[in-house]
Amino acid sequence: MKYLLLVAANLRRKKLRTVLTLLSVLVGFLLYGYLGAIEVALGQGVEVAGADRLVVRHRVSIVQPLPQSYGARISRLAGVEDTMHASWFGGVYQDPRNFFAQIPVEPDRFQAMYPEYVLPAGQAEAWRRTRTGAIVGRRTADRFGWKIGDRIPIQAPIWQKKDGGNTWEFDLVGIYDGRDKGTDTTTLYLRYDYFDESRAVGKGLVGWYVVRVKDPEQAESVARAIDAEFANSPAETKTETEGAFAGAFARQIGDIGRIMRAILGAVFFTILLVAGNTMALSVRERTSELGVLKALGFSNRQVMAVVLAESGVLALAGAGAGLGLAWFLVGRGDPTGMLAVFYVPAARWAAGLALAAGLGLVAGLLPAVQAMRLRITDALRRA
Amino acid sequence: MSDNVWVSVRGVDKVFVRGSESIHVLERLSLEVRQGEFLALMGPSGSGKTTLLNLIGGLDRPTSGEIEVGGERLDGMSERRLAAWRARQVGLVFQLYHLMTALTAERNVELPLLLSPLNRLERRQHVATALALVGLKDRARHYPSQLSGGEQQRVGIARAIVTDPVLLLCDEPTGDLDRKSGDEILGLLQALNREHGKTIVMVTHDPHASARAGRTLYLNKGRLSAEMPE
Ligand SMILES: Nc1ncnc2c1ncn2[C@@H]1O[C@H](COP(=O)(O)OP(=O)(O)OP(=O)(O)O)[C@@H](O)[C@H]1O
Ligand SMILES: [Mg+2]
């Protein structure tokens, strides 16, 4: 601890250089934190998807509908706990940029299927009583300032009503919360029975099925059994885990996560060079001072520790400030308003600090070894 | 070894090898310094004075021969033990002071104490005593750049004596100072020798400086003699 005096003094020696190095580390970790939140938001479906849920879709594409009659056949298969169908409503609220998903489902089965959505019992009951009723997640409700009892008009470019109109109105009867921080609470769920009887075309068809399996270990074999059940029928299916389904969906909008990781990688490599360069310069300039420390009785290891501590302090201070700033900015919320979730999981903050410690170690290692090997007589002669 | 001999150098050789060249700096050199003695070492540039001082101070090892200081054999001591020995047993004073520019005078003086088991308060007290002894009590908070050369060297001496070692090794302590500051430093060393019983080995080029010492030896062509070589 008392050697920190030496570390602090050395960092003060070239203030401008120390500040610039700190800033570069800070910016790197700010990016790490902030891009981390975006990456989590984009990869969210994959991370929180239930391991025990399968998605059954048309083999050709998700856009092709499946018959409603498949539900009963799926339920009878071994290993299937429960099943529910869902469809794509694809509506627009006021402006196409206000994107969020709306999905017609079966209210009776909905809560058992999605335990990660927390809906008060009274509201669930109201939804079962109200055919035009809909429930929405907290994030979207907050985004548009919706309250229970509101009538929500939604334009549906895909679905014309029997009366010829495209505007659907739903009564907001419930607002659900996520059980965990990472739960997506943007989707609006409406009742399939109301949807099906009001639409002009597509009666009796559904978008896909969500299937809960009895044992997640058996998910693969159940998926194969489902696809086998409908093989050689007019609507063959493709069944995969919800995670794989969401992942495939994410790949359609491009692998943004991978691009961001590549950028972060480049940023960190640059920071490593900057910090490493700072440390190398700082050790070279202090050759004689380090020699004097040894002459005074500091052991090779102690001198090495002083150098490593210096780069560790640089890295941790810069990273601490950068992560703190990222935490503050992420806390102010999603700037686009379109992301399902916007936060950084605790594990990522911890990984950030570990990364900082690693950065300090790697940047300081060579100079520290150099300092350790320094021979006193050479160091003093060079002065 | 008679019991008041503090430094004993016996048949020491020092050879520097640089590439294919080897320089035989010290040749079977022997030297004894009694406890409480003030010895001046003179000799032409490149004769090996600094080399000899480094060997006595445990900063370097002899190619062959024995070195014993305060009853402990330095040749053959492990690097780590040698470092710990230096921290306790020897005070070093350099021509160019070698202070840490980023630390105040008192922090510089405190450095060797960081290696001791003393607590903060005890370290402060030792530092204050050492600074008072060299007459710099009121400059404790100054940085080296705010001090004159003579004052910087006094900080260097305070750092050398703060652990209260028996032996002080000074390599041209006045080499970079004007006559007046140099005289003050020499007076200080003399006082440390006479009043505090420090054993001092001082390398110098200045006959004026060696005159302050109790004994002067001349190093030339790898050997020591009491006579000035022509
Ligand atoms: N680490 C080293 N590597 C190679 N040669 C060295 C080394 N240290 C000293 N020498 C050589 O040993 C000889 C003696 O050097 P030393 O520094 O001891 O002389 P000196 O008497 O102190 O000289 P000066 O009065 O100029 O300080 C010189 O020729 C020097 O070049
Ligand atoms: Mg010399």
XYZ file of C-alpha atoms and ligand atoms in Angstrom:
645
model
C 0.000 0.000 0.000
C 2.762 2.424 0.913
C 4.279 1.963 -2.551
C 1.212 3.645 -4.022
C 3.005 6.833 -3.091
C 5.574 5.995 -5.758
C 2.910 5.040 -8.272
C 1.004 8.268 -7.749
C 4.165 10.333 -8.017
C 5.110 8.700 -11.300
C 1.681 9.290 -12.789
C 1.953 12.939 -11.810
C 5.333 13.282 -13.483
C 3.929 13.689 -16.987
C 0.439 14.905 -16.264
C -0.637 15.508 -19.846
C 0.457 12.069 -20.937
C -1.282 10.449 -17.998
C -4.492 12.353 -18.738
C -4.429 11.447 -22.432
C -3.841 7.804 -21.669
C -6.617 7.833 -19.099
C -8.957 9.413 -21.647
C -8.224 6.793 -24.275
C -8.919 4.028 -21.773
C -12.048 5.880 -20.665
C -13.417 6.168 -24.189
C -12.757 2.501 -24.834
C -14.674 1.381 -21.774
C -17.454 3.868 -22.422
C -17.909 2.198 -25.801
C -17.690 -1.202 -24.174
C -20.507 -0.367 -21.770
C -22.751 1.485 -24.169
C -22.379 -0.822 -27.160
C -22.813 -3.646 -24.674
C -26.316 -2.403 -23.903
C -27.170 -2.265 -27.601
C -25.744 -5.707 -28.190
C -27.748 -7.139 -25.307
C -30.865 -5.493 -26.730
C -30.319 -7.033 -30.157
C -29.360 -10.451 -28.882
C -32.021 -10.331 -26.213
C -34.379 -12.909 -27.714
C -31.589 -15.440 -27.819
C -30.545 -14.879 -24.228
C -33.902 -14.996 -22.490
C -35.683 -17.489 -24.702
C -37.063 -20.374 -22.734
C -35.039 -23.526 -23.182
C -38.215 -25.572 -22.874
C -40.092 -23.810 -25.671
C -40.197 -24.785 -29.309
C -41.487 -22.770 -32.232
C -43.277 -24.634 -35.009
C -43.462 -22.766 -38.306
C -44.181 -23.500 -41.935
C -41.249 -25.280 -43.486
C -40.995 -22.812 -46.369
C -41.035 -19.612 -44.340
C -42.453 -17.951 -41.264
C -44.782 -15.954 -43.514
C -46.650 -19.065 -44.675
C -49.560 -19.842 -42.338
C -50.355 -23.167 -40.683
C -53.813 -24.692 -40.128
C -55.366 -24.101 -36.720
C -56.079 -27.811 -36.542
C -52.386 -28.596 -35.998
C -52.684 -27.528 -32.373
C -54.618 -30.561 -31.268
C -52.297 -32.908 -33.147
C -49.211 -31.360 -31.603
C -50.725 -31.614 -28.099
C -51.131 -35.352 -28.484
C -47.471 -36.005 -29.219
C -45.296 -37.525 -26.507
C -43.197 -35.029 -24.566
C -45.435 -32.044 -25.299
C -46.643 -30.253 -22.193
C -48.689 -27.509 -23.737
C -49.128 -25.680 -26.999
C -50.462 -22.336 -28.143
C -50.665 -20.705 -31.526
C -49.674 -17.161 -32.407
C -49.823 -14.969 -35.502
C -48.237 -11.871 -36.910
C -50.462 -8.831 -36.876
C -47.874 -6.423 -38.230
C -49.798 -3.258 -37.422
C -48.698 0.339 -37.207
C -49.501 2.728 -34.377
C -49.710 6.290 -35.706
C -46.389 6.168 -37.510
C -44.461 3.267 -39.085
C -41.401 4.289 -37.080
C -43.231 3.442 -33.834
C -42.425 -0.180 -34.325
C -43.466 -2.845 -31.834
C -44.864 -6.321 -32.353
C -48.562 -7.160 -32.032
C -49.446 -10.812 -31.776
C -52.860 -12.483 -31.684
C -52.779 -15.339 -29.142
C -55.028 -17.526 -27.018
C -55.458 -15.718 -23.643
C -56.302 -18.936 -21.781
C -52.965 -20.482 -22.603
C -50.870 -17.366 -22.754
C -49.810 -17.075 -19.111
C -48.889 -20.709 -18.703
C -46.797 -20.461 -21.834
C -44.955 -17.249 -20.872
C -44.274 -17.298 -17.105
C -41.760 -14.481 -17.639
C -44.646 -12.062 -18.155
C -46.218 -10.884 -14.931
C -49.854 -9.834 -15.349
C -52.093 -9.040 -12.337
C -54.874 -11.609 -11.921
C -57.628 -9.021 -12.282
C -56.245 -7.848 -15.602
C -55.884 -11.415 -16.878
C -59.495 -11.977 -15.949
C -60.587 -8.786 -17.736
C -58.748 -9.974 -20.856
C -60.631 -13.260 -20.780
C -63.921 -11.343 -20.583
C -63.180 -8.746 -23.261
C -63.016 -9.977 -26.854
C -61.547 -6.698 -28.117
C -59.160 -6.621 -25.171
C -55.393 -6.467 -25.502
C -52.488 -6.450 -23.068
C -49.201 -4.675 -23.610
C -45.782 -4.703 -21.970
C -44.651 -1.951 -19.625
C -42.044 -0.578 -22.012
C -44.436 0.090 -24.850
C -47.164 1.350 -22.493
C -44.693 3.842 -21.017
C -43.409 4.782 -24.433
C -46.830 5.912 -25.649
C -48.300 6.853 -22.298
C -51.050 4.244 -22.488
C -53.249 3.494 -19.498
C -55.640 0.664 -18.829
C -59.019 1.555 -20.335
C -57.479 3.312 -23.358
C -58.723 2.423 -26.816
C -55.728 1.796 -29.056
C -56.239 2.256 -32.798
C -53.832 0.266 -34.945
C -53.531 0.255 -38.725
C -53.024 -3.211 -40.141
C -51.637 -3.119 -43.688
C -51.791 -6.935 -43.870
C -55.193 -7.542 -42.366
C -58.311 -5.977 -43.806
C -61.402 -6.245 -41.659
C -64.638 -7.775 -42.910
C -66.174 -4.321 -42.997
C -63.401 -3.244 -45.369
C -61.486 -1.052 -42.934
C -57.852 -1.375 -41.939
C -58.076 0.295 -38.560
C -58.408 -2.068 -35.643
C -59.253 -0.814 -32.192
C -58.286 -2.638 -29.047
C -59.282 -2.035 -25.447
C -56.241 -1.983 -23.236
C -57.168 -4.249 -20.319
C -53.762 -5.120 -18.937
C -50.140 -4.084 -18.706
C -47.602 -6.794 -17.982
C -44.144 -6.512 -16.458
C -41.088 -8.622 -17.037
C -40.101 -11.104 -14.362
C -36.419 -10.317 -15.021
C -34.594 -7.227 -16.136
C -33.874 -8.840 -19.485
C -37.486 -9.673 -20.307
C -38.811 -8.024 -23.446
C -41.888 -5.983 -22.515
C -42.590 -4.312 -25.840
C -45.107 -6.671 -27.422
C -48.858 -6.130 -27.551
C -50.960 -9.297 -27.354
C -54.502 -9.380 -28.686
C -57.105 -12.111 -28.802
C -56.983 -14.508 -31.724
C -60.718 -15.259 -31.607
C -61.568 -11.590 -32.145
C -58.864 -11.263 -34.793
C -59.954 -14.376 -36.664
C -63.648 -13.568 -36.802
C -63.064 -9.940 -37.834
C -60.544 -10.433 -40.627
C -61.615 -10.694 -44.238
C -59.206 -13.450 -45.267
C -57.115 -16.188 -43.758
C -59.726 -17.675 -41.481
C -58.656 -20.692 -39.508
C -55.020 -20.127 -40.195
C -52.327 -19.237 -37.646
C -48.780 -17.954 -37.952
C -46.908 -20.441 -35.837
C -47.169 -22.603 -32.753
C -45.344 -22.238 -29.482
C -44.830 -25.586 -27.777
C -43.713 -26.210 -24.217
C -41.928 -29.536 -23.807
C -42.032 -31.585 -20.628
C -38.260 -31.952 -20.470
C -35.894 -29.434 -22.096
C -33.410 -32.298 -22.592
C -35.919 -33.864 -24.959
C -36.525 -30.656 -26.956
C -34.633 -31.901 -30.009
C -36.435 -35.207 -30.272
C -39.837 -33.603 -29.692
C -39.041 -31.126 -32.476
C -38.246 -34.010 -34.820
C -41.446 -35.795 -33.821
C -43.524 -32.711 -34.625
C -41.952 -32.269 -38.052
C -42.452 -35.988 -38.726
C -46.112 -35.669 -37.785
C -46.698 -33.167 -40.578
C -44.324 -34.589 -43.162
C -45.868 -35.080 -46.600
C -48.802 -32.862 -45.697
C -49.684 -29.683 -47.625
C -48.148 -27.609 -44.836
C -44.957 -29.203 -43.656
C -43.361 -27.732 -40.559
C -40.011 -26.734 -39.294
C -39.605 -26.877 -35.526
C -36.750 -25.379 -33.600
C -36.044 -24.089 -30.108
C -37.179 -20.576 -29.380
C -33.541 -19.557 -29.008
C -32.664 -20.827 -32.473
C -35.803 -19.214 -33.850
C -34.959 -15.837 -32.343
C -31.360 -16.222 -33.448
C -32.428 -16.858 -37.020
C -34.617 -13.796 -36.804
C -31.693 -11.734 -35.540
C -29.504 -12.968 -38.395
C -32.033 -11.573 -40.825
C -31.278 -8.029 -39.701
C -27.570 -8.740 -39.991
C -25.125 -9.810 -37.376
C -24.811 -6.440 -35.748
C -23.490 -7.966 -32.577
C -20.528 -9.431 -34.399
C -19.760 -6.147 -36.089
C -19.850 -4.385 -32.744
C -17.583 -6.946 -31.163
C -15.142 -6.461 -34.021
C -15.187 -2.700 -33.467
C -14.686 -3.137 -29.746
C -11.832 -5.520 -30.416
C -10.106 -2.949 -32.614
C -10.703 -0.218 -30.035
C -9.209 -2.309 -27.257
C -6.224 -3.278 -29.328
C -5.564 0.407 -29.965
C -5.909 1.230 -26.288
C -3.526 -1.560 -25.454
C -0.960 -0.022 -27.787
C -1.507 3.450 -26.316
C -1.251 2.270 -22.723
C 1.648 -0.040 -23.501
C 3.459 2.797 -25.209
C 2.878 5.079 -22.238
C 4.257 2.490 -19.878
C 7.252 1.749 -22.061
C 8.109 5.440 -22.310
C 7.563 5.964 -18.626
C 9.898 3.108 -17.728
C 12.549 4.158 -20.217
C 12.566 7.713 -18.933
C 12.909 6.453 -15.404
C 15.684 3.963 -15.984
C 17.983 5.733 -13.551
C 15.223 6.284 -10.986
C 14.354 2.599 -11.052
C 18.057 1.826 -10.695
C 18.197 4.100 -7.661
C 15.206 2.333 -6.118
C 17.081 -0.922 -6.462
C 20.253 0.622 -5.066
C 18.242 1.748 -2.030
C 17.245 -1.848 -1.432
C 14.069 -2.392 -3.441
C 14.118 -5.929 -4.782
C 13.658 -6.752 -8.451
C 10.175 -7.956 -7.673
C 9.212 -4.819 -5.808
C 10.363 -2.631 -8.680
C 8.405 -4.794 -11.086
C 5.344 -4.485 -8.849
C 5.647 -0.700 -8.814
C 5.625 -0.603 -12.632
C 2.736 -3.059 -12.881
C 0.768 -1.141 -10.271
C 1.261 1.999 -12.295
C -0.223 0.519 -15.448
C -2.905 -1.206 -13.386
C -3.942 2.093 -11.821
C -4.039 3.752 -15.254
C -6.199 0.986 -16.685
C -8.542 0.653 -13.714
C -9.022 4.390 -13.216
C -9.728 4.932 -16.919
C -11.990 1.911 -17.103
C -13.806 2.857 -13.905
C -14.562 6.321 -15.263
C -15.558 4.933 -18.677
C -17.836 2.263 -17.247
C -19.323 4.790 -14.828
C -20.131 7.132 -17.671
C -21.590 4.270 -19.705
C -23.700 3.255 -16.713
C -25.005 6.810 -16.442
C -25.795 7.090 -20.149
C -27.414 3.661 -20.364
C -29.471 4.563 -17.295
C -30.889 7.533 -19.165
C -32.555 5.085 -21.485
C -32.642 3.794 -25.011
C -32.091 6.757 -27.357
C -34.015 5.110 -30.213
C -37.026 4.009 -28.201
C -37.115 0.911 -30.389
C -35.014 -1.546 -28.476
C -36.803 -4.224 -26.509
C -34.544 -3.793 -23.507
C -31.770 -1.347 -22.747
C -29.474 -2.224 -19.884
C -26.143 -3.866 -19.213
C -26.197 -7.091 -17.189
C -24.110 -7.124 -14.018
C -21.891 -9.839 -15.467
C -20.846 -7.458 -18.230
C -19.796 -4.772 -15.787
C -17.760 -7.375 -13.933
C -16.255 -8.590 -17.208
C -15.390 -4.953 -17.990
C -13.426 -4.603 -14.784
C -11.685 -7.904 -15.426
C -10.854 -6.655 -18.904
C -9.400 -3.485 -17.376
C -7.231 -5.479 -15.006
C -6.073 -7.607 -17.932
C -5.324 -4.503 -19.957
C -3.232 -3.066 -17.128
C -1.350 -6.311 -16.777
C -0.619 -6.770 -20.468
C 0.313 -3.132 -21.049
C 2.629 -3.128 -18.051
C 4.126 -6.567 -18.409
C 6.979 -5.910 -20.829
C 8.065 -2.646 -19.199
C 7.797 -4.314 -15.798
C 9.977 -7.209 -16.855
C 12.410 -4.718 -18.336
C 12.478 -2.837 -15.043
C 12.965 -6.073 -13.147
C 15.938 -7.088 -15.277
C 17.556 -3.680 -15.064
C 21.049 -3.907 -13.553
C 21.746 -1.231 -10.990
C 25.229 -0.404 -12.216
C 24.058 0.004 -15.814
C 21.061 2.073 -14.807
C 23.166 4.450 -12.732
C 25.841 4.803 -15.412
C 23.276 5.719 -18.023
C 22.070 8.717 -16.039
C 39.870 -9.854 10.889
C 40.506 -7.526 13.813
C 37.252 -6.697 15.494
C 36.918 -3.091 14.429
C 37.358 -3.726 10.729
C 33.971 -3.031 9.126
C 34.754 -3.443 5.432
C 37.076 -6.146 4.215
C 37.866 -6.657 0.529
C 40.105 -9.684 -0.067
C 41.771 -10.500 -3.362
C 38.977 -9.116 -5.493
C 39.043 -9.194 -9.275
C 36.512 -7.394 -11.407
C 36.383 -8.036 -15.130
C 33.844 -6.425 -17.418
C 33.137 -8.322 -20.581
C 31.688 -6.383 -23.426
C 31.409 -8.383 -26.625
C 34.797 -9.862 -27.402
C 36.544 -7.315 -25.222
C 37.153 -7.790 -21.542
C 38.340 -5.050 -19.206
C 40.185 -6.099 -16.104
C 39.282 -3.180 -13.832
C 40.315 -4.499 -10.410
C 43.143 -7.006 -9.918
C 43.425 -9.036 -6.740
C 42.594 -5.937 -4.804
C 42.448 -5.935 -1.026
C 41.231 -3.230 1.315
C 40.222 -2.884 4.939
C 38.193 -0.047 6.377
C 37.868 0.215 10.118
C 34.611 1.137 11.785
C 34.427 4.894 12.261
C 37.011 5.609 9.577
C 36.656 8.307 6.904
C 38.471 7.039 3.808
C 38.962 8.952 0.586
C 39.494 7.066 -2.682
C 41.241 8.894 -5.481
C 42.503 7.944 -8.875
C 42.291 8.801 -12.548
C 39.046 8.573 -14.415
C 38.271 5.025 -15.424
C 40.531 3.532 -12.773
C 37.633 1.667 -11.164
C 36.741 3.805 -8.141
C 33.011 3.591 -8.767
C 33.366 -0.101 -9.496
C 35.031 -0.691 -6.134
C 32.422 1.366 -4.314
C 29.631 -0.592 -6.028
C 31.186 -3.851 -4.849
C 31.423 -2.662 -1.251
C 27.843 -1.417 -1.409
C 26.504 -4.700 -2.768
C 25.334 -3.082 -6.019
C 27.520 -5.401 -8.060
C 29.420 -8.644 -7.516
C 33.140 -9.333 -7.842
C 34.381 -11.654 -10.578
C 36.367 -13.398 -7.868
C 37.495 -12.714 -4.319
C 35.660 -12.016 -1.081
C 33.849 -9.012 0.250
C 32.756 -8.816 3.851
C 30.904 -5.892 5.353
C 29.828 -5.748 8.988
C 30.603 -9.429 9.313
C 28.431 -10.504 6.360
C 29.797 -11.983 3.154
C 28.319 -10.121 0.167
C 29.748 -12.240 -2.628
C 27.450 -15.156 -3.103
C 24.474 -13.540 -1.361
C 21.251 -13.999 -3.316
C 19.880 -10.999 -5.190
C 16.971 -10.699 -2.818
C 19.017 -10.913 0.371
C 21.518 -8.469 -1.048
C 18.722 -5.956 -1.710
C 17.461 -6.363 1.842
C 21.010 -5.984 3.128
C 21.472 -2.728 1.204
C 18.263 -1.348 2.608
C 19.486 -1.846 6.181
C 23.229 -1.656 6.148
C 24.464 0.957 3.715
C 23.764 4.570 2.788
C 24.578 5.695 -0.736
C 25.356 9.242 -1.847
C 25.703 9.957 -5.561
C 27.413 12.681 -7.534
C 24.163 13.545 -9.342
C 22.042 13.154 -6.153
C 19.621 10.785 -7.923
C 16.522 12.107 -6.222
C 13.038 11.264 -7.503
C 11.935 14.425 -9.248
C 8.244 13.741 -8.623
C 8.671 13.416 -4.864
C 9.216 16.113 -2.254
C 12.384 16.164 -0.171
C 10.701 14.382 2.730
C 9.212 11.716 0.473
C 12.607 11.117 -1.092
C 14.152 10.702 2.337
C 11.322 8.366 3.327
C 11.963 5.957 0.424
C 14.413 3.583 2.160
C 12.097 3.442 5.191
C 9.290 2.032 3.041
C 11.295 -1.183 3.134
C 11.427 -1.203 6.931
C 8.692 -2.404 9.287
C 8.257 1.149 10.646
C 4.768 2.598 10.626
C 3.819 5.918 9.084
C 4.310 7.966 12.204
C 7.692 6.407 12.966
C 8.777 6.983 9.382
C 7.790 10.648 9.676
C 9.848 11.019 12.819
C 12.933 9.419 11.283
C 12.599 11.618 8.192
C 12.272 14.755 10.301
C 15.385 13.819 12.294
C 17.425 13.134 9.166
C 16.333 16.366 7.488
C 17.118 18.351 10.644
C 20.565 16.752 10.758
C 21.416 18.007 7.273
C 19.886 21.414 8.039
C 16.880 21.184 5.711
C 14.011 21.011 8.172
C 12.249 23.928 6.500
C 12.610 22.494 2.985
C 10.813 19.221 3.605
C 7.953 19.992 1.233
C 10.117 21.239 -1.609
C 10.612 19.303 -4.808
C 14.174 18.671 -6.001
C 13.724 21.221 -8.814
C 13.064 23.874 -6.162
C 16.348 23.194 -4.373
C 19.939 24.215 -5.123
C 22.524 21.573 -5.971
C 23.981 21.716 -2.461
C 20.539 21.352 -0.939
C 19.694 18.443 -3.204
C 22.865 16.704 -2.131
C 21.902 17.235 1.493
C 18.571 15.576 0.764
C 20.600 12.753 -0.760
C 22.656 12.500 2.443
C 19.512 12.584 4.587
C 18.160 9.685 2.521
C 21.437 7.809 3.047
C 21.419 8.189 6.837
C 17.690 7.849 7.522
C 17.969 4.111 8.170
C 20.973 4.813 10.437
C 23.462 2.537 8.653
C 27.037 2.159 9.898
C 28.485 2.626 6.423
C 28.129 5.568 4.019
C 29.433 5.250 0.469
C 29.774 8.534 -1.394
C 30.699 8.678 -5.085
C 32.040 12.147 -5.830
C 29.474 13.794 -3.562
C 30.854 17.260 -4.337
C 31.677 16.592 -7.985
C 28.812 18.670 -9.262
C 28.933 21.476 -6.702
C 30.717 24.794 -6.437
C 33.433 25.217 -3.831
C 31.182 26.718 -1.154
C 28.391 24.144 -1.391
C 30.983 21.413 -1.688
C 32.653 22.579 1.516
C 29.330 22.488 3.315
C 28.718 18.929 2.166
C 32.207 17.880 3.228
C 31.644 19.530 6.614
C 28.443 17.581 6.953
C 30.131 14.285 6.107
C 32.893 15.064 8.571
C 30.324 15.748 11.274
C 28.518 12.503 10.491
C 31.836 10.711 10.800
C 33.012 12.368 14.008
C 29.802 12.932 15.915
C 27.662 10.054 14.701
C 30.397 7.488 14.180
C 29.578 6.838 10.526
C 32.135 4.862 8.577
C 32.589 6.699 5.286
C 34.193 5.729 2.009
C 34.252 8.679 -0.356
C 35.409 8.725 -3.964
C 36.701 12.097 -5.084
C 38.850 13.825 -7.664
C 39.337 16.840 -5.458
C 42.411 16.976 -3.182
C 40.578 19.609 -1.199
C 37.909 17.027 -0.434
C 40.284 14.187 0.359
C 42.021 16.468 2.827
C 38.910 16.206 5.011
C 39.200 12.440 5.180
C 41.257 10.582 7.737
C 43.047 8.480 5.129
C 43.418 8.616 1.366
C 44.094 5.709 -0.985
C 44.889 5.903 -4.676
C 43.523 3.475 -7.218
C 45.527 3.022 -10.370
C 45.710 0.221 -12.908
C 43.572 -2.027 -10.794
C 45.585 -1.673 -7.610
C 45.419 0.447 -4.479
C 48.294 2.333 -2.905
C 48.771 4.941 -0.227
C 51.008 6.917 -2.543
C 49.768 9.257 -5.203
C 50.866 7.783 -8.554
C 52.856 10.136 -10.725
N 28.921 -2.088 -16.363
C 30.058 -1.936 -17.044
N 30.237 -2.574 -18.206
C 31.388 -2.466 -18.889
N 32.401 -1.711 -18.507
C 32.287 -1.035 -17.358
C 31.129 -1.116 -16.567
N 31.297 -0.355 -15.464
C 32.533 0.182 -15.581
N 33.125 -0.232 -16.707
C 34.484 0.117 -17.117
O 35.335 -0.065 -16.031
C 36.283 0.965 -15.927
C 36.172 1.629 -14.558
O 34.960 2.319 -14.474
P 34.579 3.142 -13.203
O 33.258 3.767 -13.452
O 34.677 2.295 -11.982
O 35.708 4.258 -13.158
P 35.882 5.490 -12.187
O 37.206 5.353 -11.552
O 34.716 5.602 -11.289
O 35.899 6.688 -13.209
P 35.343 8.183 -13.044
O 36.344 8.883 -12.210
O 35.309 8.700 -14.424
O 34.017 8.079 -12.401
C 36.001 1.903 -17.092
O 36.885 1.581 -18.132
C 34.570 1.580 -17.460
O 34.400 1.799 -18.850
Mg 33.159 6.947 -11.072
